[in-house]
mmCIF file of C-alpha atoms in Angstrom:
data_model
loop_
_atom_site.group_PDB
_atom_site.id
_atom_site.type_symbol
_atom_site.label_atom_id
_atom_site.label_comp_id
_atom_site.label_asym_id
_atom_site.label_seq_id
_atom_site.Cartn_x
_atom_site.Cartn_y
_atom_site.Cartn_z
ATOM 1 C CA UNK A 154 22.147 128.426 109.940
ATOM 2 C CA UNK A 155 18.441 127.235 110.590
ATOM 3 C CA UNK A 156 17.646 123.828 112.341
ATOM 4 C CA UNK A 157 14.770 121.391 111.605
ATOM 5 C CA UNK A 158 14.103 118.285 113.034
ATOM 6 C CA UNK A 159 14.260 115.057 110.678
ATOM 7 C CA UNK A 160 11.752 112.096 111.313
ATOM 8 C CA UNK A 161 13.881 110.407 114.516
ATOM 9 C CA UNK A 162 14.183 113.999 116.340
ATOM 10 C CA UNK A 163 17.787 114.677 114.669
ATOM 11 C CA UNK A 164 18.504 118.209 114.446
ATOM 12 C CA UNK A 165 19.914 118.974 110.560
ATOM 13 C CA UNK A 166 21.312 122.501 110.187
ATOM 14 C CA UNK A 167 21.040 124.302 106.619
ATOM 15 C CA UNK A 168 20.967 127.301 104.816
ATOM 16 C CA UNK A 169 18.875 128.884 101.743
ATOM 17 C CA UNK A 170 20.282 131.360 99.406
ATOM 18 C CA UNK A 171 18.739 132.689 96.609
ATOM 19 C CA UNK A 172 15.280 132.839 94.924
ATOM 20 C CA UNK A 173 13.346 130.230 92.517
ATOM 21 C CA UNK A 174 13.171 126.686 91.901
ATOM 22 C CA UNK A 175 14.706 125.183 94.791
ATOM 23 C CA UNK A 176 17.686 122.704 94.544
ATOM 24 C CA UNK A 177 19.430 120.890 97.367
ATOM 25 C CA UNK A 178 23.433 120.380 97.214
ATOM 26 C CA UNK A 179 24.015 117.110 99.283
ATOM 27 C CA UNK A 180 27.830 116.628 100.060
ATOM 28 C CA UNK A 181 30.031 114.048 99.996
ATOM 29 C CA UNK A 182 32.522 112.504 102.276
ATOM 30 C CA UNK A 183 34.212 114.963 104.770
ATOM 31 C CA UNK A 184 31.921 118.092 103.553
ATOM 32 C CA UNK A 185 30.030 120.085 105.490
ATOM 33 C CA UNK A 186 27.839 123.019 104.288
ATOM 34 C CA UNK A 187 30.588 125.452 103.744
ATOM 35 C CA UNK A 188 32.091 123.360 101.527
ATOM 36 C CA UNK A 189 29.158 123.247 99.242
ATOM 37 C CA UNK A 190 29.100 127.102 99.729
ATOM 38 C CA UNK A 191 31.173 128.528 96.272
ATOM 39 C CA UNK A 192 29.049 126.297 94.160
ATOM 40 C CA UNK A 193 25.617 127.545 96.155
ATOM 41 C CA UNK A 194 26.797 131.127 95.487
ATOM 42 C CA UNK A 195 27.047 130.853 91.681
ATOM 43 C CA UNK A 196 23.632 128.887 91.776
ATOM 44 C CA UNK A 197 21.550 131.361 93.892
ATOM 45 C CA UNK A 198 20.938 133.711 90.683
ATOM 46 C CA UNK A 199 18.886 131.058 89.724
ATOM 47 C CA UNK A 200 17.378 128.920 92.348
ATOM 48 C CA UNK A 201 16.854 128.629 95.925
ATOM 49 C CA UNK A 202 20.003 126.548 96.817
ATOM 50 C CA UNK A 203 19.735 124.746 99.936
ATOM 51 C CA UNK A 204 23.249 123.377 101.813
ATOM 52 C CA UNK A 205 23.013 121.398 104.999
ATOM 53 C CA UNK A 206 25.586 119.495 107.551
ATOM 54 C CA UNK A 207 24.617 115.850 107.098
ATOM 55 C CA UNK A 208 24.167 114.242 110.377
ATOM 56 C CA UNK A 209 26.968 113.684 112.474
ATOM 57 C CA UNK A 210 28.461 116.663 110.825
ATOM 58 C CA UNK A 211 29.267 120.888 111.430
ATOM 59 C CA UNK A 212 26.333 121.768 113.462
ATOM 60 C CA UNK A 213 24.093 118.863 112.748
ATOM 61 C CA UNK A 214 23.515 116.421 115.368
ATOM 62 C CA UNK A 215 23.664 112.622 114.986
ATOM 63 C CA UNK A 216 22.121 109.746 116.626
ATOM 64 C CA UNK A 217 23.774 106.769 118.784
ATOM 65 C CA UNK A 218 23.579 104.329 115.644
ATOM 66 C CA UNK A 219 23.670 105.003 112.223
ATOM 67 C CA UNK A 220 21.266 104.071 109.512
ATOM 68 C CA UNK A 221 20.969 104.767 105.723
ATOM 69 C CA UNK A 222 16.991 105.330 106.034
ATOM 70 C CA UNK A 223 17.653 108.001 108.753
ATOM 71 C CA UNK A 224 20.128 109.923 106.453
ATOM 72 C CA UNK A 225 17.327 109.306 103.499
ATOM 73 C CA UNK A 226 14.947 111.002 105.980
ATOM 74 C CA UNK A 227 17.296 114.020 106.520
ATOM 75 C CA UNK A 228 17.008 114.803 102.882
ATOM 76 C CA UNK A 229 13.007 114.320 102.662
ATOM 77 C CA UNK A 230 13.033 117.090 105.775
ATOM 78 C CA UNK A 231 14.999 119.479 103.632
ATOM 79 C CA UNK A 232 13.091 118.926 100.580
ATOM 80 C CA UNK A 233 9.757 119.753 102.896
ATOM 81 C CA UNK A 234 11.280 122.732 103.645
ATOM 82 C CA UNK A 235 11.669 124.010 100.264
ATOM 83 C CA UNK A 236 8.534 123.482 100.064
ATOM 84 C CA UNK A 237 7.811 121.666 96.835
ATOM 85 C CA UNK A 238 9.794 118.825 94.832
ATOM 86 C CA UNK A 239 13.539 120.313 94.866
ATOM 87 C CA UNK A 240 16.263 119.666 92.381
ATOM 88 C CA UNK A 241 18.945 117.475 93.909
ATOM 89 C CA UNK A 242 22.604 117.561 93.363
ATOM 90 C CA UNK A 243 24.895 115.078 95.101
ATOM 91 C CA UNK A 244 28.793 114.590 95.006
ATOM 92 C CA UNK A 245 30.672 110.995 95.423
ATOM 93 C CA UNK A 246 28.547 109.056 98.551
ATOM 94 C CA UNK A 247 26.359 112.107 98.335
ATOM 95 C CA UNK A 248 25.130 111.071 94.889
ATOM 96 C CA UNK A 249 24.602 107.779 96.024
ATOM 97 C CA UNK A 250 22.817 109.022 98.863
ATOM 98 C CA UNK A 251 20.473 111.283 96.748
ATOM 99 C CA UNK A 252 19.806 108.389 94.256
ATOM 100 C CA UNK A 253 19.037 106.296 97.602
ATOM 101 C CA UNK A 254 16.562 108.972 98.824
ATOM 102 C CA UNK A 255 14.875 109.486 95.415
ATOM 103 C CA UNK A 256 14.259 105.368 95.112
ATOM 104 C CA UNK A 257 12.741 105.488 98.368
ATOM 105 C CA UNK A 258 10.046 107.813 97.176
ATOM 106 C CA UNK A 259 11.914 111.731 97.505
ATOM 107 C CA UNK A 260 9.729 114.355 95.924
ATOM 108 C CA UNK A 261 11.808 115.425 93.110
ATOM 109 C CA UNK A 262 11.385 115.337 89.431
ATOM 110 C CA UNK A 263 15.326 116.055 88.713
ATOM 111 C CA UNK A 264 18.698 114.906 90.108
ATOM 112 C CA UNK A 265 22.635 115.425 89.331
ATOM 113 C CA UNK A 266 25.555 113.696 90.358
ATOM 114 C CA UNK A 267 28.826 113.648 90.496
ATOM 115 C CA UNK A 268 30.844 110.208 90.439
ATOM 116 C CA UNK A 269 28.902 108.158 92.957
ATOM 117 C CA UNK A 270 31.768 106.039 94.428
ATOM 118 C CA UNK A 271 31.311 102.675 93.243
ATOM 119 C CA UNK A 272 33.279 100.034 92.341
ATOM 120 C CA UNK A 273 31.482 97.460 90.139
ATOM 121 C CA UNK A 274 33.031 94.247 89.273
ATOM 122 C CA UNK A 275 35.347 91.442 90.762
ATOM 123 C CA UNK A 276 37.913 93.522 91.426
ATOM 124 C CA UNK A 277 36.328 96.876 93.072
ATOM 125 C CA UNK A 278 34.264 94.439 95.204
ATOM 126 C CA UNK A 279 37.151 93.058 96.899
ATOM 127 C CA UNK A 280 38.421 96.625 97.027
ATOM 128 C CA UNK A 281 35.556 97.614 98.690
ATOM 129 C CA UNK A 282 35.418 94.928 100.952
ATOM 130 C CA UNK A 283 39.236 95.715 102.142
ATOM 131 C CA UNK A 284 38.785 99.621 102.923
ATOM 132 C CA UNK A 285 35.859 99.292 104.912
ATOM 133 C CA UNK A 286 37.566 96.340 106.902
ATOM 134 C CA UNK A 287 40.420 98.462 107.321
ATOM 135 C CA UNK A 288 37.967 101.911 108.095
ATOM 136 C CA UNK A 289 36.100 99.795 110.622
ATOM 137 C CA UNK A 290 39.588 99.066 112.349
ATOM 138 C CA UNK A 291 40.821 102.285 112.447
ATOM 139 C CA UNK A 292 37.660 103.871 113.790
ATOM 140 C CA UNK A 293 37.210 101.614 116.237
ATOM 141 C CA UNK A 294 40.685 101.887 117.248
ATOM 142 C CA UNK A 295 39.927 105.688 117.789
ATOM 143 C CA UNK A 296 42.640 106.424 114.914
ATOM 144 C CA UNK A 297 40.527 109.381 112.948
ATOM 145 C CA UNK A 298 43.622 110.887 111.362
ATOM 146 C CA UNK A 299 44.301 107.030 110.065
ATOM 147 C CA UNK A 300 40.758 106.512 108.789
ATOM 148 C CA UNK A 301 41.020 110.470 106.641
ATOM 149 C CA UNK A 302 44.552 109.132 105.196
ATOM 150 C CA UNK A 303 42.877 105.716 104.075
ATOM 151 C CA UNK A 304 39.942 108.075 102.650
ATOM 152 C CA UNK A 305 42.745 110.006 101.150
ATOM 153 C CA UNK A 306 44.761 107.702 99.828
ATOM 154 C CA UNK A 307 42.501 104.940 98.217
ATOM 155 C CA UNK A 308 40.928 108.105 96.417
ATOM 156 C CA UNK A 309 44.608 109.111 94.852
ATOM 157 C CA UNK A 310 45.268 111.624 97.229
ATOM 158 C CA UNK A 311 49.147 111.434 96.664
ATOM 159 C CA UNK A 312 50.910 110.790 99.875
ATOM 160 C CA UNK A 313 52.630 113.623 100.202
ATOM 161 C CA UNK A 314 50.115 115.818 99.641
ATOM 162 C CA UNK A 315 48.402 113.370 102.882
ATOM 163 C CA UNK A 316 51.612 114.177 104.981
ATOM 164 C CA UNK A 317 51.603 118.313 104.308
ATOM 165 C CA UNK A 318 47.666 118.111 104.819
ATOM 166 C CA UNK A 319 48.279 116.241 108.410
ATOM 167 C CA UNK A 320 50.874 119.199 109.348
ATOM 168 C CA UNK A 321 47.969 122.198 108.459
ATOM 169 C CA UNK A 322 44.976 123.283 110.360
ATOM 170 C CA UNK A 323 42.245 121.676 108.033
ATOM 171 C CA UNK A 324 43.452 118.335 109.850
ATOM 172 C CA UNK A 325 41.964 118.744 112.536
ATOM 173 C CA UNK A 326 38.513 119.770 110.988
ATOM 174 C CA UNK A 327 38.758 116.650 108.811
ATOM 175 C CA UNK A 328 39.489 114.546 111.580
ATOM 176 C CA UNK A 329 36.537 115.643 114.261
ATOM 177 C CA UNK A 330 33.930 114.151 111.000
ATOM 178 C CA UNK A 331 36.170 111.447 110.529
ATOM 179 C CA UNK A 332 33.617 108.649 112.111
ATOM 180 C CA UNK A 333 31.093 110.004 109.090
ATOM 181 C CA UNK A 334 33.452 108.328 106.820
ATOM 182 C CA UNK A 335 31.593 104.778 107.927
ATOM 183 C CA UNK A 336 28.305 106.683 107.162
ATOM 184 C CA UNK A 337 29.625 106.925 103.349
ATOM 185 C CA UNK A 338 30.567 103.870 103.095
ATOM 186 C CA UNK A 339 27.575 102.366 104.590
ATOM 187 C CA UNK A 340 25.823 104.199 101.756
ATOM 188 C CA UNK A 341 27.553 102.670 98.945
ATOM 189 C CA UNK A 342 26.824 98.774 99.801
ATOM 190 C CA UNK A 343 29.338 96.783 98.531
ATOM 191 C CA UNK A 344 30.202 99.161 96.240
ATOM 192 C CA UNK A 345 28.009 97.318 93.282
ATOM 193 C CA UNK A 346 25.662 99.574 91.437
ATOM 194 C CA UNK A 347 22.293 98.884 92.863
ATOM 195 C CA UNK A 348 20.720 98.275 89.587
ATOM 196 C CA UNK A 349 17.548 96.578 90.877
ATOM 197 C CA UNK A 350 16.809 99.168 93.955
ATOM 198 C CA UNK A 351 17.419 102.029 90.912
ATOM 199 C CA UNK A 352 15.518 101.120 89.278
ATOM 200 C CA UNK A 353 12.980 102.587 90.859
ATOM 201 C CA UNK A 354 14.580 106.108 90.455
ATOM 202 C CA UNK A 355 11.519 108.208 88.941
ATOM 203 C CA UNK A 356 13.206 111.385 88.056
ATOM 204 C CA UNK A 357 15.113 112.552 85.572
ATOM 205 C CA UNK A 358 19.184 112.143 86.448
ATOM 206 C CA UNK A 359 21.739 113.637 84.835
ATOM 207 C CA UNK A 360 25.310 110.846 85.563
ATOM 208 C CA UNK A 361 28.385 113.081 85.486
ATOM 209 C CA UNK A 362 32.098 112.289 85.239
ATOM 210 C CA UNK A 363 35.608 114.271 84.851
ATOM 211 C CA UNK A 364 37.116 113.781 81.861
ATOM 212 C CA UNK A 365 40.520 113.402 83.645
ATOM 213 C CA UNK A 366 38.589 111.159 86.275
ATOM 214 C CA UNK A 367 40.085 107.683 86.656
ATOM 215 C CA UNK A 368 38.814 104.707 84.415
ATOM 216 C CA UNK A 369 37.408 103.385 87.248
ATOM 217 C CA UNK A 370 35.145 106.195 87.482
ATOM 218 C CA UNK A 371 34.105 107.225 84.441
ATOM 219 C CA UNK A 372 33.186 102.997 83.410
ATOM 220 C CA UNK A 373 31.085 103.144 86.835
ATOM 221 C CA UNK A 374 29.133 106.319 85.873
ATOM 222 C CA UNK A 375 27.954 105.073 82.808
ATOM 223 C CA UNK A 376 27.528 101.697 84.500
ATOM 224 C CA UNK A 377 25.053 103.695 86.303
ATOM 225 C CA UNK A 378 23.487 105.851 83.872
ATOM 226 C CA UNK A 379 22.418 102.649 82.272
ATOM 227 C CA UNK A 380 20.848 101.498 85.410
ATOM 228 C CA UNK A 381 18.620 104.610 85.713
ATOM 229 C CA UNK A 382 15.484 104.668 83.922
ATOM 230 C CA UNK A 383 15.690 107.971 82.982
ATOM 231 C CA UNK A 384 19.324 108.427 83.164
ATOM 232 C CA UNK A 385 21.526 110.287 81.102
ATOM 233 C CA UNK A 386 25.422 110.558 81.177
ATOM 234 C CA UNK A 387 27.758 113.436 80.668
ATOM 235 C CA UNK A 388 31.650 113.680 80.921
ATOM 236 C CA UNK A 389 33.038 117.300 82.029
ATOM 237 C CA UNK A 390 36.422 117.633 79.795
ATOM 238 C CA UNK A 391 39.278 118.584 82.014
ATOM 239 C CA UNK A 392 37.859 117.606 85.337
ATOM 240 C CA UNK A 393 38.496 115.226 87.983
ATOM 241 C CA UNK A 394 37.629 113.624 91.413
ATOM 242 C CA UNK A 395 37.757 117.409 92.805
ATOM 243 C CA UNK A 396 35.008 119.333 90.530
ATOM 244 C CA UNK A 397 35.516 123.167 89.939
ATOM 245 C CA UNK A 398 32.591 124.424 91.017
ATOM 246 C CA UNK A 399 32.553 126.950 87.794
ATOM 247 C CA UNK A 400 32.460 123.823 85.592
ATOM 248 C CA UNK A 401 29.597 122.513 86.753
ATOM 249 C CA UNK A 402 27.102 125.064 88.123
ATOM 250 C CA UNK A 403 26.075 126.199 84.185
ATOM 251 C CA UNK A 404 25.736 122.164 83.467
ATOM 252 C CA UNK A 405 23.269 122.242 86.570
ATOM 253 C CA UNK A 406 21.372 125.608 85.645
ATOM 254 C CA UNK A 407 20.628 124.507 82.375
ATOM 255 C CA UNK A 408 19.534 120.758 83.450
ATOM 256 C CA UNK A 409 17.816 121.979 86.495
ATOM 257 C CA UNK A 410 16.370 124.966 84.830
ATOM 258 C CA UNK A 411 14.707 123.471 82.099
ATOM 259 C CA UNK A 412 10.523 123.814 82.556
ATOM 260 C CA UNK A 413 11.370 124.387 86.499
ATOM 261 C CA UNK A 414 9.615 127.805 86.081
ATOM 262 C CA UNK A 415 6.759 126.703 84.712
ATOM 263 C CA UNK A 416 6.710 123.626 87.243
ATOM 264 C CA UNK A 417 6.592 125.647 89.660
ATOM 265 C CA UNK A 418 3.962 128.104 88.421
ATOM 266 C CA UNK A 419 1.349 125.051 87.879
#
């Protein structure tokens, strides 16, 4: 992987596949760039896909206290690299974190994603407000495998499936990025869709949800397509919290690809 240096001498590691218009995959909680690698792959026919370790992540470093606007600059480094105004693609907290970016002024004329976790109304506030009392807790407390299983668990990972994932080797991967999980959460407020700082969201963004999604997420994502001002919103039949990357990389080549040829020519 390549290094660069964001604003606050972070070093961000990424990697560029591919050849065209360049898009950026920013992941959500717990990913790193390999796990933004199969859907890279099927989009490098097309564009120049960029995949990076957020800070405090893989190979990335990370700095003694976190911020939102130092994660924001991350992404403006990578979209310097590229170059010129990359497509952005962002998953759960990395959606939010792409929409954050582009409202604070990110060159780039499209963006995509996928089920930004928030939690609008009475009820998901207080939700909200109760896992990242208990996250807190638990990281403080040093208990990483405790703060993946709350992850896990408050996103319908079925606990079960949380104990057999404890006994394999992925465990221990999830756990060393475990303290990240505060970095997502920091990112999604009180879990309220930001409708006023949105609305200063310039590009084009395409608001996608799995059909098979809970209610919860497909009422926030068109919640939030409405606060765009140039949002659209699409639901992916068959899909859920954990997109096939098949299903959505022609949904992102046609939306990205549309006049990015000639945008770049000019």
């Amino acid at each position: 992987m390549d290094t660069i240096l964001s604003s606050d001498g972070t070093s961000i590691a990424y990697r560029r596949r591919g050849e065209g218009p360049p898009v950026v995959l920013v992941g959500g909680a717990l990913s790193t760039a390999e796990t933004e690698e199969p859907l890279a792959r099927l989009l490098a026919s097309r564009f120049e896909v960029v995949t990076y370790d957020r800070r405090g992540r893989g190979a990335s470093g990370d700095a003694a206290r976190y911020a939102v606007a130092r994660e924001i600059d991350d992404l403006a480094a990578l979209a310097a690299v590229t170059g010129g105004r990359p497509a952005v693609f962002g998953v759960g907290a990395g959606g939010a974190l792409a929409l954050e970016a582009q409202a604070a002024g990110l060159p780039a004329d499209r963006l995509a994603v996928y089920e930004p976790t928030y939690t609008p109304g009475p009820a998901g506030l207080l939700f909200k407000a109760d896992c990242t009392a208990r996250l807190h807790r638990l990281l403080s407390a040093g208990d990483r495998g405790g703060a993946v299983e709350l992850f896990l668990t408050v996103t319908g990972v079925p606990a079960g499936t949380v104990a057999r994932m404890r006994r394999a080797p992925l465990w221990r991967t999830l756990e060393s990025v475990a303290h990240t999980l505060a970095y997502d959460d920091a990112l999604l407020g009180d879990g309220s869709v930001p409708s006023g700082r949105f609305a200063s969201v310039t590009a084009r963004t395409l608001v996608v949800c799995g059909g098979f999604s809970s209610a919860t997420a497909r009422s926030s994502t068109r919640l939030l397509a409405q606060a765009l001002p140039r949002g659209r919103h699409r639901t992916l039949t068959g899909q859920t919290r954990e997109l096939a990357p098949q299903a959505i990389a022609p949904v992102l080549a046609e939306f990205f690809g549309r006049d990015a040829y000639a945008r770049q020519a000019s």
